[in-house]
Amino acid sequence: MKPSLSEGSEHEGLAPWKISENEFPVQGTPVDKLKFFLEFAILAPSSHNTQPWTFRISDNNTIHLYSDRIRALPVVDPDDRELTISCGSALFNLQLAVSYFGYKFETSLLPREEESDHDLLAAVKVTDIDEKLEKTKDEGLKRLFNSITHRRTNRFRFDEKEISEEILSNLQFIAQKYENVWFHIEKKKKEKEQLAKLVTEGDLIQMSDKKFRRELASWIHTNRSHLMDGMPGYAFGFGDIMSLVGPFVIRTFDFGKGQAAKDKELAIGSPVLLVIGTNADNTISWLNAGLSLSNMLLYLKTENLWCSYLNQPIEVPHLRKRLGSLIPGHSDTNPQLLLRLGYSNREVLPTPRRSIEQVMIREEDSHT
Ligand SMILES: Cc1cc2nc3c(=O)[nH]c(=O)nc-3n(C[C@H](O)[C@H](O)[C@H](O)COP(=O)(O)O)c2cc1C
């Protein structure tokens, strides 16, 4: 089915998706190259498409990643947990782009040197950036990199087609690469139903909360909006007219029951539900969860698989505990994201992104 996207191709916020590796500034300055890598970082997913990141380049070889807490979601994400996971995803894309173009890097997570660094999440130091290097020959890395511009969150129904054991075990390999991160994969009907029940409870609780609805509505925009962030109605399957009234409807009415019924069907109907969790619940763990999330999403794209989020039971504290207790071997640890995975032929359109210039902190701007 073709979704509606009026004037979409002219939307400035969609231009970042058109980035091509051929535009890599081979003859450019180190800063030109580092900025080019960032073109891929900003295509990462983020909660409500807030894009809660800023970047600073220093010493002609290091990119600093900061959280942009002005873009926080205090109702749904009061501890900036999902905000930090989103930044971790951008960090993965950045590292992947650096590797793809043949450069080596060293990443320090939370490299706080000064008091004013409280929002500094990571520093990526790229070696030999002034050299002209060959692109990677690693086929797996190439495929992952090529998926960056094709990845989308797909909120529509997935086909019933099963996901192979090989793909599922590759997902477990991905989890193992990140410190203290675990993936729980659920294919069994009864267990999926238990998770789906928590999703429906989460929907009812969240949608009955005016503040939650108001916050959500403020990040949902019309299909014709030229805003550079947030979620256009088409990401939810809204046509142009529905996208005009959508934010008003969401803000005004408690449609928890309808949402719960829809999400239950989506959850049970997806061949796999996946919980990303961590052994601790702190900033470093959230960054690692974000790194693993983006790695997983890009890998899934190489396998023609889609993914979507059902985080409601993780966003409601008492449901998060109950969800944890359903996960064998991880009952006393910390679920971070609940996702559904599957195949679909539906075309999914990209959502806007801010430009590199909008997410860069210039050297002369101090970060306080
Ligand atoms: C940490 C995190 C949490 C998210 N939570 C949800 C969610 O609960 N529901 C949802 O529909 N999408 C969720 N998303 C998806 C974002 O809304 C999506 O990434 C964003 O709108 C940008 O769209 P894109 O992924 O298609 O580029 C989440 C994404 C991240 C990174």
Short mmCIF file of N, CA and C and ligand atoms in Angstrom, two decimals, residues 17 43-50 81-83 85-86 89 151-155 230-231 235-236 293 308-312 315 337 348-351 353, ligand 1:
data_model
loop_
_atom_site.label_atom_id
_atom_site.label_comp_id
_atom_site.label_asym_id
_atom_site.label_seq_id
_atom_site.Cartn_x
_atom_site.Cartn_y
_atom_site.Cartn_z
N TRP A 17 18.33 11.98 4.14
CA TRP A 17 18.27 10.56 3.74
C TRP A 17 18.87 10.33 2.37
N LEU A 43 20.84 9.86 11.13
CA LEU A 43 19.74 9.05 10.58
C LEU A 43 19.29 7.97 11.57
N ALA A 44 19.91 7.95 12.73
CA ALA A 44 19.55 6.95 13.75
C ALA A 44 18.12 7.21 14.26
N PRO A 45 17.49 6.17 14.81
CA PRO A 45 16.16 6.37 15.41
C PRO A 45 16.28 7.10 16.75
N SER A 46 15.21 7.75 17.15
CA SER A 46 15.19 8.36 18.49
C SER A 46 13.74 8.43 18.95
N SER A 47 13.54 8.39 20.27
CA SER A 47 12.17 8.38 20.76
C SER A 47 11.44 9.64 20.30
N HIS A 48 10.24 9.46 19.77
CA HIS A 48 9.41 10.54 19.19
C HIS A 48 10.17 11.35 18.12
N ASN A 49 11.24 10.79 17.60
CA ASN A 49 12.10 11.51 16.64
C ASN A 49 12.52 12.88 17.17
N THR A 50 12.89 12.88 18.45
CA THR A 50 13.34 14.13 19.08
C THR A 50 14.76 14.48 18.66
N ARG A 81 16.26 8.08 30.00
CA ARG A 81 16.76 6.74 29.67
C ARG A 81 16.67 6.52 28.15
N GLU A 82 15.48 6.74 27.60
CA GLU A 82 15.32 6.52 26.16
C GLU A 82 16.10 7.58 25.37
N LEU A 83 16.21 8.75 25.96
CA LEU A 83 17.01 9.81 25.32
C LEU A 83 18.46 9.31 25.13
N ILE A 85 19.48 6.16 25.15
CA ILE A 85 19.49 5.03 24.21
C ILE A 85 19.52 5.58 22.78
N SER A 86 18.73 6.63 22.54
CA SER A 86 18.70 7.23 21.20
C SER A 86 20.10 7.74 20.83
N SER A 89 22.31 5.02 19.76
CA SER A 89 22.05 4.58 18.38
C SER A 89 22.80 5.46 17.39
N ARG A 151 16.84 2.14 6.67
CA ARG A 151 16.15 1.72 7.90
C ARG A 151 14.99 2.66 8.21
N ARG A 152 13.89 2.12 8.65
CA ARG A 152 12.75 2.92 9.11
C ARG A 152 12.10 2.17 10.27
N THR A 153 11.36 2.89 11.09
CA THR A 153 10.47 2.23 12.05
C THR A 153 9.18 1.90 11.29
N ASN A 154 8.80 0.64 11.31
CA ASN A 154 7.61 0.21 10.56
C ASN A 154 6.51 -0.15 11.54
N ARG A 155 5.50 0.73 11.68
CA ARG A 155 4.46 0.53 12.70
C ARG A 155 3.27 -0.27 12.17
N GLY A 230 10.30 15.25 15.06
CA GLY A 230 8.97 14.74 15.37
C GLY A 230 8.48 13.75 14.33
N MET A 231 7.25 13.27 14.54
CA MET A 231 6.74 12.18 13.70
C MET A 231 5.58 12.67 12.84
N ALA A 235 3.76 8.37 9.41
CA ALA A 235 4.51 7.30 10.10
C ALA A 235 3.55 6.36 10.84
N PHE A 236 2.33 6.86 11.11
CA PHE A 236 1.31 6.03 11.78
C PHE A 236 0.24 5.57 10.80
N LEU A 293 20.98 -1.55 19.82
CA LEU A 293 19.72 -1.35 19.08
C LEU A 293 20.02 -1.02 17.62
N SER A 308 9.62 -2.59 15.00
CA SER A 308 8.84 -1.50 15.58
C SER A 308 8.86 -1.65 17.11
N TYR A 309 8.39 -0.62 17.80
CA TYR A 309 8.55 -0.57 19.26
C TYR A 309 7.21 -0.73 19.97
N LEU A 310 7.25 -1.42 21.10
CA LEU A 310 6.07 -1.52 21.98
C LEU A 310 6.57 -1.29 23.40
N ASN A 311 7.07 -0.09 23.65
CA ASN A 311 7.78 0.15 24.91
C ASN A 311 6.88 0.47 26.09
N GLN A 312 5.58 0.53 25.85
CA GLN A 312 4.66 0.98 26.91
C GLN A 312 4.94 0.32 28.25
N GLU A 315 7.93 1.75 29.96
CA GLU A 315 7.84 3.16 30.34
C GLU A 315 6.99 3.37 31.60
N LEU A 337 13.95 -1.97 26.12
CA LEU A 337 13.09 -1.75 24.95
C LEU A 337 12.36 -3.05 24.64
N VAL A 348 7.61 2.11 3.61
CA VAL A 348 7.60 3.00 4.78
C VAL A 348 8.46 4.21 4.46
N LEU A 349 7.87 5.38 4.67
CA LEU A 349 8.57 6.61 4.29
C LEU A 349 9.50 7.08 5.40
N PRO A 350 10.55 7.79 5.02
CA PRO A 350 11.46 8.30 6.05
C PRO A 350 10.84 9.46 6.82
N THR A 351 11.33 9.69 8.00
CA THR A 351 10.87 10.83 8.81
C THR A 351 11.96 11.91 8.79
N ARG A 353 14.81 14.79 9.47
CA ARG A 353 15.97 14.95 10.35
C ARG A 353 16.45 16.39 10.28
C1 LIG B 1 14.75 4.65 22.44
C2 LIG B 1 13.62 4.66 21.44
C3 LIG B 1 12.31 4.47 21.87
C4 LIG B 1 11.27 4.45 20.95
N1 LIG B 1 9.99 4.20 21.38
C5 LIG B 1 9.00 4.11 20.49
C6 LIG B 1 7.69 3.74 20.91
O1 LIG B 1 7.45 3.47 22.08
N2 LIG B 1 6.71 3.67 19.97
C7 LIG B 1 6.96 3.92 18.65
O2 LIG B 1 6.04 3.83 17.84
N3 LIG B 1 8.19 4.26 18.22
C8 LIG B 1 9.21 4.35 19.10
N4 LIG B 1 10.47 4.66 18.68
C9 LIG B 1 10.71 4.92 17.25
C10 LIG B 1 10.84 6.40 16.97
O3 LIG B 1 9.59 7.04 17.10
C11 LIG B 1 11.43 6.59 15.57
O4 LIG B 1 12.75 6.13 15.60
C12 LIG B 1 11.43 8.04 15.13
O5 LIG B 1 10.12 8.51 14.98
C13 LIG B 1 12.19 8.23 13.83
O6 LIG B 1 11.64 7.44 12.80
P1 LIG B 1 12.51 6.34 12.04
O7 LIG B 1 12.93 5.32 13.04
O8 LIG B 1 11.58 5.77 11.00
O9 LIG B 1 13.70 7.01 11.43
C14 LIG B 1 11.54 4.67 19.57
C15 LIG B 1 12.86 4.87 19.15
C16 LIG B 1 13.89 4.85 20.07
C17 LIG B 1 15.31 5.02 19.60
#
